[in-house]
Short mmCIF file of N, CA and C in Angstrom, two decimals:
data_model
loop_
_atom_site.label_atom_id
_atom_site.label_comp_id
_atom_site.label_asym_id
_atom_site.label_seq_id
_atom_site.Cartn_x
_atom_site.Cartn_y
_atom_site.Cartn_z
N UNK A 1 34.21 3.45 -3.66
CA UNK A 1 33.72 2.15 -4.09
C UNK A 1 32.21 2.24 -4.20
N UNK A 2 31.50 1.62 -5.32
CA UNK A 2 30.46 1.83 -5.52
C UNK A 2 29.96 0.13 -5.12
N UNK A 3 29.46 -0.09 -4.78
CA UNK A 3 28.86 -1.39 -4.07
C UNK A 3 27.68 -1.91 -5.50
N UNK A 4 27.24 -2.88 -5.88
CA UNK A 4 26.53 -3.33 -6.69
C UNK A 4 26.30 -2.44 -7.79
N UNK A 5 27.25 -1.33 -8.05
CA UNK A 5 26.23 -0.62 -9.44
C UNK A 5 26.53 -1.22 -10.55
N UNK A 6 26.06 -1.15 -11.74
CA UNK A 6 26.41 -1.68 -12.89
C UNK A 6 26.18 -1.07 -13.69
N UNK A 7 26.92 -0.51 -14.73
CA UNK A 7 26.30 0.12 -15.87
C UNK A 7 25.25 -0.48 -16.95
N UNK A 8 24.52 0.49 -18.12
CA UNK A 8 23.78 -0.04 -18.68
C UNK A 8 24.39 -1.13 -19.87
N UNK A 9 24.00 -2.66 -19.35
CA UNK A 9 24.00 -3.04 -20.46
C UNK A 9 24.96 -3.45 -21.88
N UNK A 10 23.92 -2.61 -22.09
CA UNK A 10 24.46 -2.10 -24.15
C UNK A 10 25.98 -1.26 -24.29
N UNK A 11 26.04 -0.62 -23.32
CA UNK A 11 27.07 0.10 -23.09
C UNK A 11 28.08 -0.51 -22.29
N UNK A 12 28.10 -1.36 -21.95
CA UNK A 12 29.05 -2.22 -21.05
C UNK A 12 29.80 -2.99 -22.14
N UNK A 13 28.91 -3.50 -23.25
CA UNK A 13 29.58 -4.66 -24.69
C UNK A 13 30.32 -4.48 -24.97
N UNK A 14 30.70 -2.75 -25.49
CA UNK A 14 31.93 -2.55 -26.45
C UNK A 14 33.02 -2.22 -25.71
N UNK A 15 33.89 -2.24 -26.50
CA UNK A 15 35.28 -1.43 -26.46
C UNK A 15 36.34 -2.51 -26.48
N UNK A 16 37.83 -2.22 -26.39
CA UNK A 16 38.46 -3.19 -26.16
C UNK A 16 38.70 -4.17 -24.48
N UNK A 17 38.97 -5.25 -25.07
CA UNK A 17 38.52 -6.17 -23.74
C UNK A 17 40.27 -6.97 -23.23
N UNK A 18 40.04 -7.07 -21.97
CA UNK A 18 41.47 -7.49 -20.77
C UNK A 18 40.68 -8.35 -20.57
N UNK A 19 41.44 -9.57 -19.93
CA UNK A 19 41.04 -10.88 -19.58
C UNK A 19 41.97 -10.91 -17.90
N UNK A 20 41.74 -11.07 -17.26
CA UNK A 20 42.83 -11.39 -15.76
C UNK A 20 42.48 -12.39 -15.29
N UNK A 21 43.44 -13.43 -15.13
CA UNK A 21 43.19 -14.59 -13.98
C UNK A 21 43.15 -14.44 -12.32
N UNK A 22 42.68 -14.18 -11.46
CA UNK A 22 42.32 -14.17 -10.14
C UNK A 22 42.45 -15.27 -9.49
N UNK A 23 43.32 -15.21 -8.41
CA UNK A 23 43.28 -16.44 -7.67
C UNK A 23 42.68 -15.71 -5.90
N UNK A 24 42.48 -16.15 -5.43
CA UNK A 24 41.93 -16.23 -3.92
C UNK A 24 40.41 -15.35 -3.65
N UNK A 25 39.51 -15.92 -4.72
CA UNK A 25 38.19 -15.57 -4.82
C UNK A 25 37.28 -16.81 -4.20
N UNK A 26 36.27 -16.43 -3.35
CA UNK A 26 35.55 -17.51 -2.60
C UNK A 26 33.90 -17.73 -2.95
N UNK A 27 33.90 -16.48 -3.00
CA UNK A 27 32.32 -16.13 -3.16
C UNK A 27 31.56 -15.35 -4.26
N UNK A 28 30.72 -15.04 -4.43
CA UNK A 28 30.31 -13.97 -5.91
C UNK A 28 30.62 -12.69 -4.80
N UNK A 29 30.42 -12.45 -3.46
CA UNK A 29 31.07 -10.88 -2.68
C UNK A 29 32.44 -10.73 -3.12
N UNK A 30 32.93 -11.37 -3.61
CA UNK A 30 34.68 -11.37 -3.63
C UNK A 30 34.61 -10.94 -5.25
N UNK A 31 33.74 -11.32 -6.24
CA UNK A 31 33.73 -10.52 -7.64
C UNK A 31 32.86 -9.62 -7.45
N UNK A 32 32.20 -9.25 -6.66
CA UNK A 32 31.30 -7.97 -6.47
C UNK A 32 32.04 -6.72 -6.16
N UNK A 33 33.33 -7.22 -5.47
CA UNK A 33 33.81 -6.28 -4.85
C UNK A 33 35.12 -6.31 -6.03
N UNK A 34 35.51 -7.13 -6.71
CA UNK A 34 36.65 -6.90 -7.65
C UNK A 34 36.44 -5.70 -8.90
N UNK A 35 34.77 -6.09 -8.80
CA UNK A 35 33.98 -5.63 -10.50
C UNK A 35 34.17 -4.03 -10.07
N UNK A 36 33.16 -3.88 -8.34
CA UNK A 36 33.58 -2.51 -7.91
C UNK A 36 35.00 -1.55 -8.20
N UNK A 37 35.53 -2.28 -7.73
CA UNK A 37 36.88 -1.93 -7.66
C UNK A 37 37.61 -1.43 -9.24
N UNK A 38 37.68 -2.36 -10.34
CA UNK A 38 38.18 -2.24 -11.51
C UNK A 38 37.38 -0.94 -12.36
N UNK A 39 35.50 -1.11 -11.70
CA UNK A 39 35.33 0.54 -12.10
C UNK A 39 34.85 1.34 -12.00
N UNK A 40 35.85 1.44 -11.12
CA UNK A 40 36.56 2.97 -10.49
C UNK A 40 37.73 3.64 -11.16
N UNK A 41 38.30 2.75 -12.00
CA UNK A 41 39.16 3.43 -13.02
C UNK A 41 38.41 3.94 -13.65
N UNK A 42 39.01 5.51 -14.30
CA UNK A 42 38.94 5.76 -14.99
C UNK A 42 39.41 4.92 -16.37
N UNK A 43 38.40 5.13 -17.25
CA UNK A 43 38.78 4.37 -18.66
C UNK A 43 38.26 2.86 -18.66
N UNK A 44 37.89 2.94 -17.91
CA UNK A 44 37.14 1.20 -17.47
C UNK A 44 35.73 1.30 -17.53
N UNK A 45 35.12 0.71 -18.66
CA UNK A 45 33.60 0.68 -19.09
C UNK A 45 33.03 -0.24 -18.33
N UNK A 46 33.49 -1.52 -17.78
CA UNK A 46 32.84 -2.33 -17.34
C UNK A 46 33.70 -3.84 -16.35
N UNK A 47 33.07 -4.52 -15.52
CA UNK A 47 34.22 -5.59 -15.41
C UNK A 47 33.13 -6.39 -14.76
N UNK A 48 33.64 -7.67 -15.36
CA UNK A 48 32.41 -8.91 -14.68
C UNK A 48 33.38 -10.05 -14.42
N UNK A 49 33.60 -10.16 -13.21
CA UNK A 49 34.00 -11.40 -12.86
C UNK A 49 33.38 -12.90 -12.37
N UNK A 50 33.63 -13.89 -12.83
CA UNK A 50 33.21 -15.25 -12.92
C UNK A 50 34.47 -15.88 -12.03
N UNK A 51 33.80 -15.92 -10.75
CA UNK A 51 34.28 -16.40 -9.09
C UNK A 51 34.56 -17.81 -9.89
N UNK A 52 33.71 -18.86 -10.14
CA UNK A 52 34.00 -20.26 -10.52
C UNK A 52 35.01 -20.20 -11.56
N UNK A 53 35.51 -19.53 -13.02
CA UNK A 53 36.20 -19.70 -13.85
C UNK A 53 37.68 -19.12 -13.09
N UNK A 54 37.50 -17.94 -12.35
CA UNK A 54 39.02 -17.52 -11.67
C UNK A 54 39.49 -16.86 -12.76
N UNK A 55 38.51 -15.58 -13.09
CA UNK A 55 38.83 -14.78 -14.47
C UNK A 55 37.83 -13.57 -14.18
N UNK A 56 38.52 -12.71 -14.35
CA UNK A 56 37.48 -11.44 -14.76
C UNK A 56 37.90 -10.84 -15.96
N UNK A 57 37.00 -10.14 -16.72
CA UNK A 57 36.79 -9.56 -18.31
C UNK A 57 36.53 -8.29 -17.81
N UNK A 58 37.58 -7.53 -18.60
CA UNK A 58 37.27 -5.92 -17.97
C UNK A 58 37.27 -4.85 -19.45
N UNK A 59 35.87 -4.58 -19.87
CA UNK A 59 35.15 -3.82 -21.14
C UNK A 59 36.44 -2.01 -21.09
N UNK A 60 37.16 -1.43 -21.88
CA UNK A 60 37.46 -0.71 -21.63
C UNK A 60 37.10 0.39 -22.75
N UNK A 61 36.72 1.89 -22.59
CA UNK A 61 36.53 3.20 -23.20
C UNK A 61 37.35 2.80 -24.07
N UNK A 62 36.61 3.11 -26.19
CA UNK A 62 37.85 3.40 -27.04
C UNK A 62 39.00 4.34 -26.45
N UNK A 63 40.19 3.87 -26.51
CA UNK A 63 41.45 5.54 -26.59
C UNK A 63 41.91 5.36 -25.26
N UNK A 64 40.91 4.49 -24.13
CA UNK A 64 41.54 4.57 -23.13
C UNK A 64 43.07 4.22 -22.35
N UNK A 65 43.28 5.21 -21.45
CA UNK A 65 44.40 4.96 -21.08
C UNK A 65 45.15 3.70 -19.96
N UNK A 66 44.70 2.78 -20.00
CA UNK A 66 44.47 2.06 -18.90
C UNK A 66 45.33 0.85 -19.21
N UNK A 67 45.78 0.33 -18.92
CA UNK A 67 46.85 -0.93 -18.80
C UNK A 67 46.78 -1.79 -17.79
N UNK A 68 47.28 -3.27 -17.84
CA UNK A 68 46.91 -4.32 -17.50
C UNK A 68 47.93 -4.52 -16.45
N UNK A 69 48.75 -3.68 -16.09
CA UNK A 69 49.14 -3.52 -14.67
C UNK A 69 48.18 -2.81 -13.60
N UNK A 70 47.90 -1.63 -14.24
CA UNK A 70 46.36 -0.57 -13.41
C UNK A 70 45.68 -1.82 -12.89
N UNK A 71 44.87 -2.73 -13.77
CA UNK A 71 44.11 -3.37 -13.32
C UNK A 71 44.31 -4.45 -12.20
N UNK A 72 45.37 -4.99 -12.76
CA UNK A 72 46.19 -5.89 -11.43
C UNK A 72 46.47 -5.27 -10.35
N UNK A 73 46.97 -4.31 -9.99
CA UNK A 73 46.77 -3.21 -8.70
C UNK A 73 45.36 -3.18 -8.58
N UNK A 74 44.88 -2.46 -9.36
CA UNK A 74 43.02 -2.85 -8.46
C UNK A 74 42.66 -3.84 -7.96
N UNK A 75 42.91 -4.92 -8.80
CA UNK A 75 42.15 -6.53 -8.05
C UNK A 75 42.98 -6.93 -6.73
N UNK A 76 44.55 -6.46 -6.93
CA UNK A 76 44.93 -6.98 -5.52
C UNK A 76 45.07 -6.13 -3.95
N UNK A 77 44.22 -4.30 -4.72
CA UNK A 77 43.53 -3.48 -3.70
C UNK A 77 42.46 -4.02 -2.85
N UNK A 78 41.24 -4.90 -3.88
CA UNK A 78 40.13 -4.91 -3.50
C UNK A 78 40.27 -5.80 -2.25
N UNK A 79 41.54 -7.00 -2.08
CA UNK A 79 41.11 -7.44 -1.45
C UNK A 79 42.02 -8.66 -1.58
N UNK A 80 42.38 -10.04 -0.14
CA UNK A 80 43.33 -10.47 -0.23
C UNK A 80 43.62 -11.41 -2.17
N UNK A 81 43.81 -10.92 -3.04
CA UNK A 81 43.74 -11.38 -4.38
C UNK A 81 45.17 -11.64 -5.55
N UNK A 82 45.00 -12.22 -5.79
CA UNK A 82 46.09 -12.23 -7.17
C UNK A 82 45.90 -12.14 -7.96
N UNK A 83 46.49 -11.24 -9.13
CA UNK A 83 45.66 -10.87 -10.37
C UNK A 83 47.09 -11.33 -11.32
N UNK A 84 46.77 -11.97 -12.93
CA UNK A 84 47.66 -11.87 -13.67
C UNK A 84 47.36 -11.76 -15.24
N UNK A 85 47.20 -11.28 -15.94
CA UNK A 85 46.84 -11.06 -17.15
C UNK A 85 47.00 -12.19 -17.92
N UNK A 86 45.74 -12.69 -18.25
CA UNK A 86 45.03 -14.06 -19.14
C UNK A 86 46.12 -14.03 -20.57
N UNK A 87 45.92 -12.78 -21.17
CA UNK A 87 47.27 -13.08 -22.65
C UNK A 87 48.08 -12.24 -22.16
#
C-alpha cells in the first residue's frame, strides 16, 4: 500500500473509466485508503474517490486487464466497505 501517492496528473485523465458506488466511507482517510488500494492493481492508472458523493472513478491503462469485480475486491480489502459498480 502506498499511502498518499498520486500519479502525475496528465497521466491520470486518460484511459477507459469504472465508476463504483461505496457505501461505509466516513472520512477523506477512508478514500485515501480506497484510492491506495485500487492502485495497486495492476492496470489501474488512477482512482479518486469522493467520500461525500459515495463513488469512486477508477482511470484504467488502454488494453488493460482489469474488471469491475477486481476492483470491488479491492475496495472491500481496503477496509470495512461495500463496493458495487455505478453502470
Amino acid at each position: 500500500m502506498k499511502l498518499f501517492s498520486r500519479r502525475n496528473k496528465t497521466e491520470a485523465d486518460t484511459g477507459p473509466e469504472l465508476v463504483l458506488h461505496v457505501e461505509g466511507m466516513h472520512c477523506t482517510s477512508c478514500g485515501l485508503l480506497i484510492d491506495d488500494e485500487l492502485e495497486d492493481i495492476p492496470g489501474v492508472r488512477s482512482s479518486r474517490t469522493d467520500v461525500k458523493a459515495g463513488r469512486t472513478t477508477v482511470r484504467l491503462e488502454d488494453g488493460a486487464d482489469v474488471d469491475a469485480a477486481m476492483l470491488v475486491a479491492a475496495v472491500e480489502q481496503a477496509g470495512d466497505y461495500t463496493a458495487r459498480p455505478a453502470n
